[in-house]
Short mmCIF file of C-alpha atoms in Angstrom, two decimals:
data_model
loop_
_atom_site.label_atom_id
_atom_site.label_comp_id
_atom_site.label_asym_id
_atom_site.label_seq_id
_atom_site.Cartn_x
_atom_site.Cartn_y
_atom_site.Cartn_z
CA MET A 1 0.00 0.00 0.00
CA SER A 2 1.08 3.58 -0.65
CA SER A 3 1.64 6.15 2.09
CA ASN A 4 -1.38 7.94 3.50
CA CYS A 5 -1.73 11.31 1.76
CA ASN A 6 -5.18 12.05 3.17
CA SER A 7 -5.00 15.69 4.30
CA ALA A 8 -8.73 16.13 4.99
CA SER A 9 -9.77 17.23 8.47
CA LEU A 10 -12.04 15.70 11.09
CA ASN A 11 -14.69 18.33 10.37
CA VAL A 12 -18.09 16.76 9.81
CA TYR A 13 -18.56 15.85 6.16
CA VAL A 14 -21.35 17.96 4.68
CA PRO A 15 -22.31 16.94 1.12
CA SER A 16 -22.05 19.52 -1.62
CA ALA A 17 -22.35 19.69 -5.39
CA GLN A 18 -18.58 19.30 -5.61
CA ASN A 19 -18.46 16.51 -3.00
CA PRO A 20 -21.82 14.70 -3.17
CA TRP A 21 -23.27 12.05 -0.88
CA ASP A 22 -23.43 9.13 -3.31
CA ALA A 23 -23.44 5.34 -3.57
CA LYS A 24 -19.65 5.19 -3.58
CA LYS A 25 -19.46 6.85 -0.18
CA VAL A 26 -22.27 4.70 1.23
CA ASN A 27 -20.47 1.57 0.02
CA HIS A 28 -17.23 2.84 1.55
CA LEU A 29 -18.89 3.36 4.94
CA PHE A 30 -20.51 -0.07 5.00
CA LYS A 31 -17.36 -1.85 3.79
CA ARG A 32 -15.52 -0.48 6.79
CA ILE A 33 -18.05 -0.66 9.60
CA ALA A 34 -19.97 -3.74 8.47
CA TYR A 35 -19.69 -6.32 5.70
CA GLY A 36 -20.86 -4.37 2.71
CA VAL A 37 -24.29 -3.12 1.71
CA SER A 38 -26.76 -4.23 -0.93
CA ALA A 39 -27.90 -1.97 -3.75
CA SER A 40 -31.39 -1.60 -2.27
CA ASP A 41 -30.04 -0.71 1.18
CA THR A 42 -27.71 1.80 -0.47
CA GLU A 43 -30.73 3.64 -1.85
CA GLN A 44 -32.25 3.78 1.63
CA ALA A 45 -28.99 5.02 3.16
CA LEU A 46 -28.81 7.87 0.64
CA LEU A 47 -32.08 9.23 2.03
CA GLU A 48 -30.28 10.00 5.31
CA SER A 49 -27.51 12.51 5.86
CA PRO A 50 -24.06 10.94 6.43
CA ALA A 51 -23.97 12.08 10.07
CA THR A 52 -27.48 10.81 10.78
CA LEU A 53 -26.67 7.46 9.19
CA VAL A 54 -23.48 7.07 11.23
CA ASP A 55 -25.30 7.89 14.46
CA ARG A 56 -28.06 5.42 13.61
CA LEU A 57 -25.61 2.61 12.87
CA ILE A 58 -23.67 3.21 16.08
CA ASP A 59 -26.86 3.51 18.15
CA GLU A 60 -28.13 0.25 16.66
CA ALA A 61 -24.81 -1.42 17.47
CA LEU A 62 -25.00 -0.22 21.07
CA ALA A 63 -28.53 -1.63 21.38
CA LYS A 64 -27.80 -5.04 19.86
CA PRO A 65 -28.57 -7.96 22.19
CA LEU A 66 -25.77 -10.35 22.96
CA MET A 67 -25.54 -13.66 21.17
CA ARG A 68 -27.89 -16.25 22.61
CA LYS A 69 -26.33 -18.15 25.49
CA PRO A 70 -25.51 -21.73 24.43
CA SER A 71 -26.82 -24.70 26.38
CA TRP A 72 -23.31 -25.64 27.54
CA ALA A 73 -22.28 -22.15 28.76
CA ASP A 74 -22.65 -23.06 32.45
CA ASP A 75 -21.51 -26.66 32.15
CA PHE A 76 -18.51 -26.44 34.46
CA GLU A 77 -18.06 -30.19 34.63
CA PRO A 78 -18.45 -31.42 31.02
CA ALA A 79 -18.08 -35.13 30.41
CA ASP A 80 -15.34 -34.32 27.91
CA PRO A 81 -13.84 -30.88 28.62
CA PHE A 82 -11.55 -31.26 25.60
CA ALA A 83 -14.39 -31.92 23.14
CA ASN A 84 -14.04 -29.65 20.14
CA GLU A 85 -17.69 -29.66 19.05
CA PRO A 86 -18.95 -26.87 21.36
CA ARG A 87 -16.02 -24.60 20.46
CA LEU A 88 -16.55 -25.20 16.74
CA GLU A 89 -20.28 -24.60 17.12
CA TRP A 90 -19.58 -21.30 18.89
CA LYS A 91 -17.08 -20.08 16.28
CA ILE A 92 -19.65 -20.72 13.54
CA THR A 93 -22.34 -18.98 15.61
CA TYR A 94 -20.05 -15.99 16.06
CA LEU A 95 -19.26 -15.92 12.34
CA LYS A 96 -23.00 -15.76 11.63
CA ALA A 97 -23.37 -12.96 14.17
CA MET A 98 -20.73 -10.93 12.36
CA LEU A 99 -22.66 -11.20 9.11
CA ASN A 100 -26.04 -10.50 10.69
CA THR A 101 -25.28 -7.84 13.31
CA GLY A 102 -22.86 -5.72 11.32
CA PHE A 103 -20.92 -3.04 13.14
CA ARG A 104 -21.17 -4.32 16.73
CA ASP A 105 -19.52 -7.61 15.84
CA ARG A 106 -17.25 -6.16 13.17
CA LEU A 107 -15.88 -4.18 16.12
CA SER A 108 -16.00 -7.04 18.62
CA PHE A 109 -13.96 -9.09 16.14
CA PHE A 110 -11.45 -6.23 15.92
CA TRP A 111 -11.06 -6.43 19.70
CA SER A 112 -10.55 -10.21 19.51
CA ASN A 113 -7.40 -9.39 17.57
CA HIS A 114 -6.36 -6.85 20.20
CA PHE A 115 -7.16 -8.73 23.41
CA VAL A 116 -5.95 -12.01 21.96
CA THR A 117 -6.69 -15.36 23.55
CA GLY A 118 -6.59 -18.91 22.25
CA ILE A 119 -5.49 -22.36 23.30
CA PRO A 120 -5.05 -23.09 26.25
CA GLY A 121 -7.40 -20.22 27.11
CA TYR A 122 -10.17 -22.19 25.44
CA ALA A 123 -9.45 -25.31 27.43
CA CYS A 124 -13.17 -25.23 28.19
CA ALA A 125 -15.89 -24.12 25.80
CA SER A 126 -17.49 -22.06 28.58
CA TYR A 127 -14.36 -19.87 28.66
CA MET A 128 -14.66 -19.13 24.95
CA TYR A 129 -18.31 -18.16 25.43
CA ARG A 130 -17.55 -15.79 28.32
CA TYR A 131 -14.65 -14.20 26.47
CA THR A 132 -16.84 -13.55 23.42
CA ARG A 133 -19.55 -12.10 25.65
CA ALA A 134 -16.98 -9.68 27.10
CA LEU A 135 -15.98 -8.60 23.57
CA GLN A 136 -19.58 -7.93 22.58
CA THR A 137 -20.49 -6.21 25.84
CA ASN A 138 -17.57 -3.80 25.71
CA ALA A 139 -17.00 -3.36 21.98
CA LEU A 140 -18.42 0.18 21.94
CA GLY A 141 -18.23 0.86 25.66
CA ASN A 142 -15.61 2.19 28.03
CA PHE A 143 -12.07 1.06 27.29
CA LYS A 144 -10.98 1.23 30.94
CA THR A 145 -13.85 -1.03 31.91
CA PHE A 146 -13.06 -3.27 28.95
CA ILE A 147 -9.41 -3.73 29.86
CA HIS A 148 -10.34 -4.37 33.50
CA GLU A 149 -12.90 -7.04 32.64
CA ILE A 150 -10.95 -8.81 29.92
CA GLY A 151 -7.97 -9.40 32.19
CA LEU A 152 -10.14 -11.39 34.59
CA GLU A 153 -11.65 -13.63 31.94
CA SER A 154 -10.67 -17.26 32.49
CA ALA A 155 -9.68 -17.54 28.83
CA MET A 156 -7.17 -14.70 29.28
CA LEU A 157 -5.91 -15.88 32.66
CA LEU A 158 -5.09 -19.27 31.16
CA TYR A 159 -3.75 -17.99 27.85
CA LEU A 160 -1.29 -15.54 29.42
CA ASN A 161 -0.50 -17.58 32.53
CA GLY A 162 -2.34 -15.41 35.03
CA ASN A 163 -3.51 -18.60 36.71
CA GLN A 164 0.15 -19.38 37.47
CA ASN A 165 0.93 -15.93 38.89
CA THR A 166 1.37 -16.30 42.66
CA LYS A 167 3.26 -14.39 45.34
CA ASN A 168 5.93 -17.09 45.58
CA ARG A 169 6.29 -17.53 41.80
CA PRO A 170 5.20 -14.37 39.98
CA ASN A 171 4.59 -14.77 36.26
CA GLU A 172 5.17 -11.63 34.18
CA ASN A 173 3.41 -12.73 31.02
CA TYR A 174 0.10 -10.88 31.40
CA ALA A 175 1.71 -7.77 32.91
CA ARG A 176 4.01 -7.49 29.91
CA GLU A 177 1.24 -7.92 27.35
CA LEU A 178 -1.03 -5.55 29.27
CA TYR A 179 1.42 -2.76 28.54
CA GLU A 180 3.04 -3.88 25.30
CA LEU A 181 -0.02 -5.07 23.36
CA PHE A 182 -3.20 -4.05 25.15
CA ALA A 183 -2.67 -0.51 26.47
CA LEU A 184 0.55 1.31 25.56
CA GLY A 185 2.47 -0.26 22.70
CA GLU A 186 5.88 -1.86 22.67
CA GLY A 187 8.44 0.07 24.74
CA ASN A 188 6.08 3.02 25.24
CA GLY A 189 5.96 4.45 28.76
CA TYR A 190 6.88 1.45 30.89
CA THR A 191 10.01 -0.29 32.16
CA GLN A 192 10.94 -3.84 33.03
CA THR A 193 10.59 -2.86 36.67
CA ASP A 194 7.02 -1.70 36.01
CA ILE A 195 6.30 -5.11 34.50
CA GLU A 196 7.81 -6.98 37.45
CA GLU A 197 5.96 -4.86 40.02
CA THR A 198 2.71 -5.10 38.08
CA ALA A 199 3.01 -8.89 37.92
CA ARG A 200 3.19 -8.92 41.73
CA ALA A 201 0.06 -6.76 41.93
CA LEU A 202 -1.82 -9.14 39.62
CA THR A 203 -1.16 -12.27 41.70
CA GLY A 204 -3.86 -14.40 43.24
CA TYR A 205 -6.27 -15.25 40.40
CA ASN A 206 -5.49 -18.94 40.52
CA LYS A 207 -8.44 -20.90 41.84
CA ARG A 208 -11.27 -22.77 40.12
CA ASP A 209 -13.66 -25.19 41.80
CA THR A 210 -14.06 -27.57 38.87
CA ARG A 211 -12.20 -28.25 35.65
CA CYS A 212 -14.18 -25.65 33.71
CA SER A 213 -15.52 -23.23 36.31
CA PRO A 214 -14.34 -19.58 36.24
CA LEU A 215 -11.06 -18.72 37.92
CA TYR A 216 -11.25 -16.45 40.95
CA PHE A 217 -9.07 -14.61 43.46
CA VAL A 218 -7.35 -16.41 46.36
CA GLU A 219 -6.09 -14.12 49.12
CA ASN A 220 -3.31 -16.46 50.23
CA ASN A 221 -1.75 -16.38 46.75
CA PHE A 222 -1.68 -12.59 46.58
CA ASP A 223 1.55 -10.64 47.11
CA ASP A 224 0.52 -8.03 49.70
CA GLY A 225 3.86 -6.25 49.82
CA GLU A 226 4.47 -2.74 48.56
CA LYS A 227 4.94 -2.30 44.79
CA THR A 228 6.05 0.73 42.78
CA ILE A 229 4.26 1.11 39.44
CA PHE A 230 4.81 4.17 37.26
CA GLY A 231 6.42 5.90 40.24
CA ARG A 232 3.54 5.26 42.66
CA THR A 233 4.12 3.03 45.68
CA GLY A 234 1.54 1.09 47.66
CA ASN A 235 0.08 -2.32 48.38
CA TRP A 236 -1.39 -2.42 44.90
CA GLY A 237 -3.75 -5.09 43.59
CA TYR A 238 -5.53 -5.73 40.29
CA ASP A 239 -7.96 -2.78 40.49
CA ASP A 240 -5.13 -0.44 41.47
CA VAL A 241 -3.07 -1.46 38.44
CA ILE A 242 -5.85 -0.41 36.07
CA THR A 243 -6.47 2.84 37.95
CA ILE A 244 -2.78 3.80 38.01
CA LEU A 245 -2.32 2.82 34.36
CA PHE A 246 -5.09 5.15 33.18
CA GLU A 247 -4.20 7.98 35.54
CA GLU A 248 -0.48 7.94 34.78
CA ARG A 249 -0.46 6.90 31.12
CA GLY A 250 -3.77 8.17 29.80
CA ASN A 251 -2.19 10.10 26.91
CA GLN A 252 -0.23 7.09 25.70
CA ILE A 253 -3.26 4.79 26.00
CA ALA A 254 -5.46 7.17 24.04
CA ARG A 255 -2.98 7.56 21.22
CA PHE A 256 -2.13 3.84 21.03
CA ILE A 257 -5.76 2.73 20.80
CA VAL A 258 -6.80 5.51 18.41
CA GLU A 259 -3.92 4.65 16.07
CA LYS A 260 -4.97 1.02 16.05
CA LEU A 261 -8.61 1.89 15.34
CA TYR A 262 -7.50 4.24 12.58
CA ARG A 263 -5.36 1.60 10.86
CA PHE A 264 -8.22 -0.89 10.99
CA PHE A 265 -11.04 1.38 9.83
CA VAL A 266 -9.37 4.05 7.68
CA HIS A 267 -5.91 3.32 6.30
CA PRO A 268 -3.05 0.89 7.10
CA GLU A 269 -0.71 3.90 7.39
CA LEU A 270 -1.22 6.83 9.74
CA PRO A 271 -1.94 10.20 8.12
CA GLU A 272 0.89 12.63 7.55
CA ASN A 273 -1.17 15.29 9.29
CA PRO A 274 -0.72 14.59 13.04
CA ALA A 275 -3.78 16.68 13.93
CA VAL A 276 -6.13 13.82 12.98
CA ILE A 277 -4.71 11.33 15.48
CA ASN A 278 -4.09 14.00 18.10
CA THR A 279 -7.70 15.18 17.92
CA LEU A 280 -9.14 11.66 18.08
CA ALA A 281 -6.88 10.83 21.03
CA ALA A 282 -8.04 13.97 22.84
CA THR A 283 -11.68 13.01 22.18
CA PHE A 284 -10.99 9.55 23.61
CA GLU A 285 -9.32 10.84 26.77
CA ASN A 286 -11.74 13.75 27.32
CA ASN A 287 -14.68 11.34 27.13
CA GLY A 288 -13.27 9.12 29.85
CA PHE A 289 -12.05 6.53 27.33
CA GLU A 290 -15.50 5.90 25.88
CA ILE A 291 -15.07 4.27 22.47
CA ALA A 292 -18.28 5.37 20.75
CA PRO A 293 -17.55 9.15 20.69
CA VAL A 294 -14.23 8.52 18.93
CA LEU A 295 -15.86 6.43 16.23
CA ARG A 296 -18.74 8.87 15.76
CA GLN A 297 -16.23 11.66 15.19
CA LEU A 298 -14.13 9.57 12.82
CA PHE A 299 -16.93 8.10 10.69
CA LYS A 300 -18.72 11.43 10.26
CA SER A 301 -15.60 13.25 9.14
CA GLU A 302 -14.37 14.67 5.86
CA HIS A 303 -11.23 12.65 6.53
CA PHE A 304 -13.07 9.31 6.54
CA PHE A 305 -15.04 10.09 3.37
CA ASN A 306 -12.02 11.45 1.51
CA GLY A 307 -11.08 9.57 -1.66
CA ASP A 308 -7.63 8.79 -0.24
CA ALA A 309 -9.32 6.67 2.45
CA MET A 310 -11.20 4.50 -0.05
CA ASP A 311 -10.08 1.11 -1.41
CA VAL A 312 -6.76 1.11 0.44
CA ILE A 313 -7.21 -1.81 2.87
CA ILE A 314 -6.83 -5.47 1.87
CA LYS A 315 -9.77 -7.58 2.98
CA SER A 316 -9.09 -10.34 5.46
CA PRO A 317 -10.38 -13.80 4.47
CA ILE A 318 -13.41 -13.47 6.76
CA ASP A 319 -14.01 -9.96 5.46
CA LEU A 320 -13.76 -11.22 1.89
CA PHE A 321 -16.34 -13.98 2.28
CA LEU A 322 -18.82 -12.15 4.52
CA SER A 323 -18.71 -8.92 2.51
CA PHE A 324 -19.50 -10.89 -0.64
CA TYR A 325 -22.82 -11.85 0.93
CA GLY A 326 -23.36 -8.36 2.33
CA GLU A 327 -22.81 -6.65 -1.03
CA THR A 328 -24.69 -9.11 -3.24
CA ALA A 329 -27.61 -9.89 -0.89
CA LEU A 330 -27.56 -13.44 -2.25
CA THR A 331 -29.14 -16.10 -0.05
CA ALA A 332 -27.48 -15.98 3.37
CA PRO A 333 -25.60 -19.15 4.34
CA ASP A 334 -27.30 -21.57 6.69
CA ASP A 335 -25.40 -23.19 9.59
CA ASP A 336 -24.01 -26.00 7.45
CA TYR A 337 -22.77 -23.65 4.76
CA MET A 338 -21.35 -21.24 7.35
CA ALA A 339 -19.27 -24.18 8.54
CA ASN A 340 -17.77 -24.26 5.04
CA ILE A 341 -16.98 -20.55 5.22
CA PHE A 342 -15.36 -21.09 8.60
CA ARG A 343 -13.10 -23.79 7.12
CA TRP A 344 -12.31 -21.75 4.01
CA SER A 345 -11.34 -18.74 6.12
CA ARG A 346 -9.12 -20.98 8.23
CA ASN A 347 -7.51 -22.40 5.08
CA ALA A 348 -6.81 -18.83 3.97
CA ASN A 349 -5.04 -18.18 7.31
CA GLN A 350 -7.78 -16.65 9.45
CA GLU A 351 -9.56 -18.85 11.93
CA VAL A 352 -12.31 -17.19 13.95
CA LEU A 353 -11.12 -16.37 17.50
CA ILE A 354 -7.75 -18.05 16.93
CA PRO A 355 -5.15 -15.42 15.92
CA PRO A 356 -1.69 -16.87 15.22
CA ASN A 357 -0.10 -15.49 18.41
CA VAL A 358 -0.63 -12.94 21.17
CA ALA A 359 0.26 -10.09 18.78
CA GLY A 360 -2.67 -11.08 16.55
CA TRP A 361 -3.04 -10.99 12.78
CA GLN A 362 -0.94 -8.20 11.30
CA ARG A 363 -3.49 -7.79 8.50
CA ASP A 364 -3.33 -5.93 5.22
CA LYS A 365 -0.47 -7.13 2.95
CA ASP A 366 0.11 -10.15 5.20
CA TRP A 367 -3.20 -11.57 3.99
CA ILE A 368 -1.94 -12.01 0.44
CA SER A 369 0.43 -14.70 -0.82
CA SER A 370 0.32 -17.01 -3.82
CA PRO A 371 -1.40 -19.87 -1.92
CA THR A 372 -3.88 -17.64 -0.06
CA LEU A 373 -4.79 -15.70 -3.21
CA ILE A 374 -5.61 -18.93 -5.02
CA ALA A 375 -7.66 -20.03 -2.00
CA ARG A 376 -9.61 -16.76 -2.07
CA TRP A 377 -10.47 -17.19 -5.75
CA THR A 378 -11.32 -20.86 -5.41
CA TYR A 379 -13.66 -20.47 -2.44
CA LEU A 380 -15.45 -17.41 -3.80
CA GLU A 381 -16.06 -19.21 -7.09
CA ARG A 382 -17.40 -22.13 -5.08
CA ILE A 383 -19.84 -19.81 -3.28
CA ILE A 384 -21.00 -18.32 -6.60
CA ARG A 385 -21.42 -21.75 -8.18
CA ASP A 386 -23.38 -23.07 -5.19
CA GLN A 387 -25.62 -20.00 -5.15
CA PHE A 388 -26.32 -20.37 -8.87
CA LYS A 389 -27.13 -24.03 -8.46
CA ALA A 390 -29.53 -23.27 -5.61
CA ASN A 391 -31.35 -20.36 -7.25
CA GLU A 392 -30.42 -18.94 -10.66
CA GLU A 393 -33.03 -16.21 -10.59
CA GLN A 394 -31.41 -14.40 -7.66
CA PHE A 395 -28.61 -13.41 -10.07
CA ARG A 396 -31.13 -11.65 -12.30
CA SER A 397 -32.55 -9.93 -9.19
CA LEU A 398 -29.06 -8.85 -8.23
CA ALA A 399 -28.48 -7.21 -11.61
CA LEU A 400 -31.87 -5.47 -11.52
CA SER A 401 -31.21 -4.14 -8.01
CA ILE A 402 -27.92 -2.61 -9.18
CA THR A 403 -28.84 -1.31 -12.63
CA GLY A 404 -32.61 -1.23 -12.87
CA PRO A 405 -34.29 -2.53 -16.06
CA SER A 406 -32.06 -1.82 -19.02
CA ASN A 407 -31.22 -3.18 -22.46
CA ASP A 408 -27.89 -1.35 -22.62
CA VAL A 409 -25.40 -4.18 -22.16
CA VAL A 410 -22.43 -1.83 -21.70
CA TYR A 411 -24.24 0.15 -19.00
CA VAL A 412 -25.35 -3.00 -17.18
CA SER A 413 -21.91 -4.60 -17.25
CA ASN A 414 -20.06 -1.43 -16.22
CA THR A 415 -22.51 -0.62 -13.43
CA ILE A 416 -22.21 -4.10 -11.92
CA VAL A 417 -18.42 -3.85 -12.14
CA ASN A 418 -18.50 -0.46 -10.40
CA LYS A 419 -20.61 -1.89 -7.58
CA PHE A 420 -17.91 -4.40 -6.66
CA LEU A 421 -14.65 -2.89 -7.89
CA PRO A 422 -13.07 0.55 -7.28
CA GLY A 423 -13.61 2.31 -10.59
CA ASN A 424 -10.77 4.74 -9.98
CA LEU A 425 -8.34 1.80 -10.24
CA LEU A 426 -9.74 0.32 -13.45
CA THR A 427 -8.66 0.93 -17.04
CA GLU A 428 -10.85 1.01 -20.12
CA GLN A 429 -9.45 -2.40 -21.00
CA ASP A 430 -10.65 -3.76 -17.64
CA TYR A 431 -14.20 -2.73 -18.47
CA GLU A 432 -13.93 -4.23 -21.96
CA ASN A 433 -12.66 -7.52 -20.55
CA ALA A 434 -15.58 -7.65 -18.12
CA LEU A 435 -18.02 -6.82 -20.92
CA ASP A 436 -16.69 -9.69 -23.03
CA VAL A 437 -17.29 -12.08 -20.13
CA PHE A 438 -20.76 -10.69 -19.48
CA LYS A 439 -21.95 -10.95 -23.06
CA SER A 440 -21.18 -14.68 -23.12
CA ASP A 441 -21.57 -16.95 -26.12
CA SER A 442 -25.18 -17.84 -25.27
CA VAL A 443 -26.54 -14.51 -26.57
CA PRO A 444 -26.20 -13.63 -30.28
CA GLU A 445 -24.25 -10.39 -30.79
CA ASN A 446 -27.01 -8.83 -32.90
CA TYR A 447 -29.37 -9.01 -29.89
CA TYR A 448 -27.21 -6.40 -28.18
CA GLU A 449 -26.99 -4.29 -31.31
CA ASP A 450 -30.69 -4.19 -32.15
CA GLY A 451 -31.92 -3.80 -28.55
CA SER A 452 -33.52 -7.25 -28.34
CA TRP A 453 -31.53 -8.15 -25.23
CA ASN A 454 -32.55 -6.93 -21.79
CA LEU A 455 -32.44 -8.17 -18.20
CA ASP A 456 -35.50 -10.35 -18.78
CA ASP A 457 -33.52 -12.51 -21.20
CA GLU A 458 -33.29 -16.14 -20.16
CA ALA A 459 -29.49 -16.03 -20.35
CA VAL A 460 -29.12 -13.19 -17.83
CA PRO A 461 -28.70 -15.25 -14.63
CA LYS A 462 -25.80 -17.14 -16.21
CA GLN A 463 -24.33 -13.90 -17.55
CA VAL A 464 -24.37 -12.30 -14.10
CA CYS A 465 -22.90 -15.46 -12.59
CA LEU A 466 -20.03 -15.41 -15.11
CA LEU A 467 -19.41 -11.72 -14.53
CA LEU A 468 -19.29 -12.17 -10.75
CA SER A 469 -16.82 -15.04 -11.16
CA HIS A 470 -14.68 -12.72 -13.28
CA ILE A 471 -14.96 -9.83 -10.81
CA VAL A 472 -13.90 -11.77 -7.71
CA LYS A 473 -10.65 -12.77 -9.43
CA GLN A 474 -9.60 -9.19 -10.07
CA PRO A 475 -6.85 -7.79 -7.84
CA GLU A 476 -9.02 -4.78 -7.01
CA PHE A 477 -11.69 -7.01 -5.49
CA GLN A 478 -9.28 -7.73 -2.64
CA LEU A 479 -9.56 -4.09 -1.51
CA LYS A 480 -12.11 -2.26 0.57
#
């Protein structure tokens, strides 16, 4: 990706004749905060102002109910605690939630790559459920509350060895990642001594009554001696660590988290203009580390809707597959088919809730290699083929929703291409190549010339299917 040359401000974007509120901007918004938007929903979105739409989407995300509690969530003594079926079931359920609930779980999934857990943190399925619940509950809430709650999740305590952290044998693993990965950034505002003293303050969360019951605090395992953290000395415990961290390092926390949100939602590189990040960080800190005000400011801004922010992020595998459904509005996958998407995402190097290590997926260019690119093409073509086999007519409906009734084959082909590919990156030859695919051999050329062809033609579903298969193999389709 190129450097970030976006010089637009965080002023609220107000449409004008020179900078209109159009389908391209709606698509941009929904590609970033959800998994795409259908043509019909784009028309509805255009009836709202950008700021009103952003507020509505964030308010809806805040009001979303949590995923339904599974039957095994409180089974603390499962017959087989190592059984994989409940964990697999929950990953597929969560994948469906991301597609169906949009922004709330787009964001909760972002946090799963920030507050990373995995095996052995998922030694019990109930731990995975409670961790996911914490992500959903706090995704748009208060970051201080979030970081406090996530550190006490059994999945996290096991994953980063908090369960082994006792006064006689302190374990520094969670203390180090708390500062390096979760709150401040590597080498930013803390010392090795701060890590060691913090580890002592975090001791005692070691006890569970059964194999899969939640871990809790044991007074006898807590180091009750004085500790000095960020220059403050006292008999600090877990709550004190979080309080001191935010009081003493609030500026660094705000900037670190805002930069990470910016790279995920706007551009893989930070803007050359430091005022954007500085202003967002100030908003974060001044609002007591509430996440929603930062995202409202960002998504309403001229900066977010600037052309330099569009089509510059490489889709992750999960993003690629889910956004295909979101943008086409083809029949949503049932549970069995979502299991296929789960496996295909895993084969393309992104397994739901299982980042590769505590640092998480590094995203963007790291998603693309020769094997993963072939996997992306292969699985998307499989989805298209299966959808066509199940219901050909939905491909005609897709074309009509994008173009309206038309007998202009060039207009229809180009408009469908522009729905799924960034037109500013395409050449005239790209459009001609797509048109050749769309025309297909099943329609005589003179039908296009004399106006006999239109979207009611019996060949149209196959034509749209072929064009989609062509589109998903274009390099530009990998971008959002």
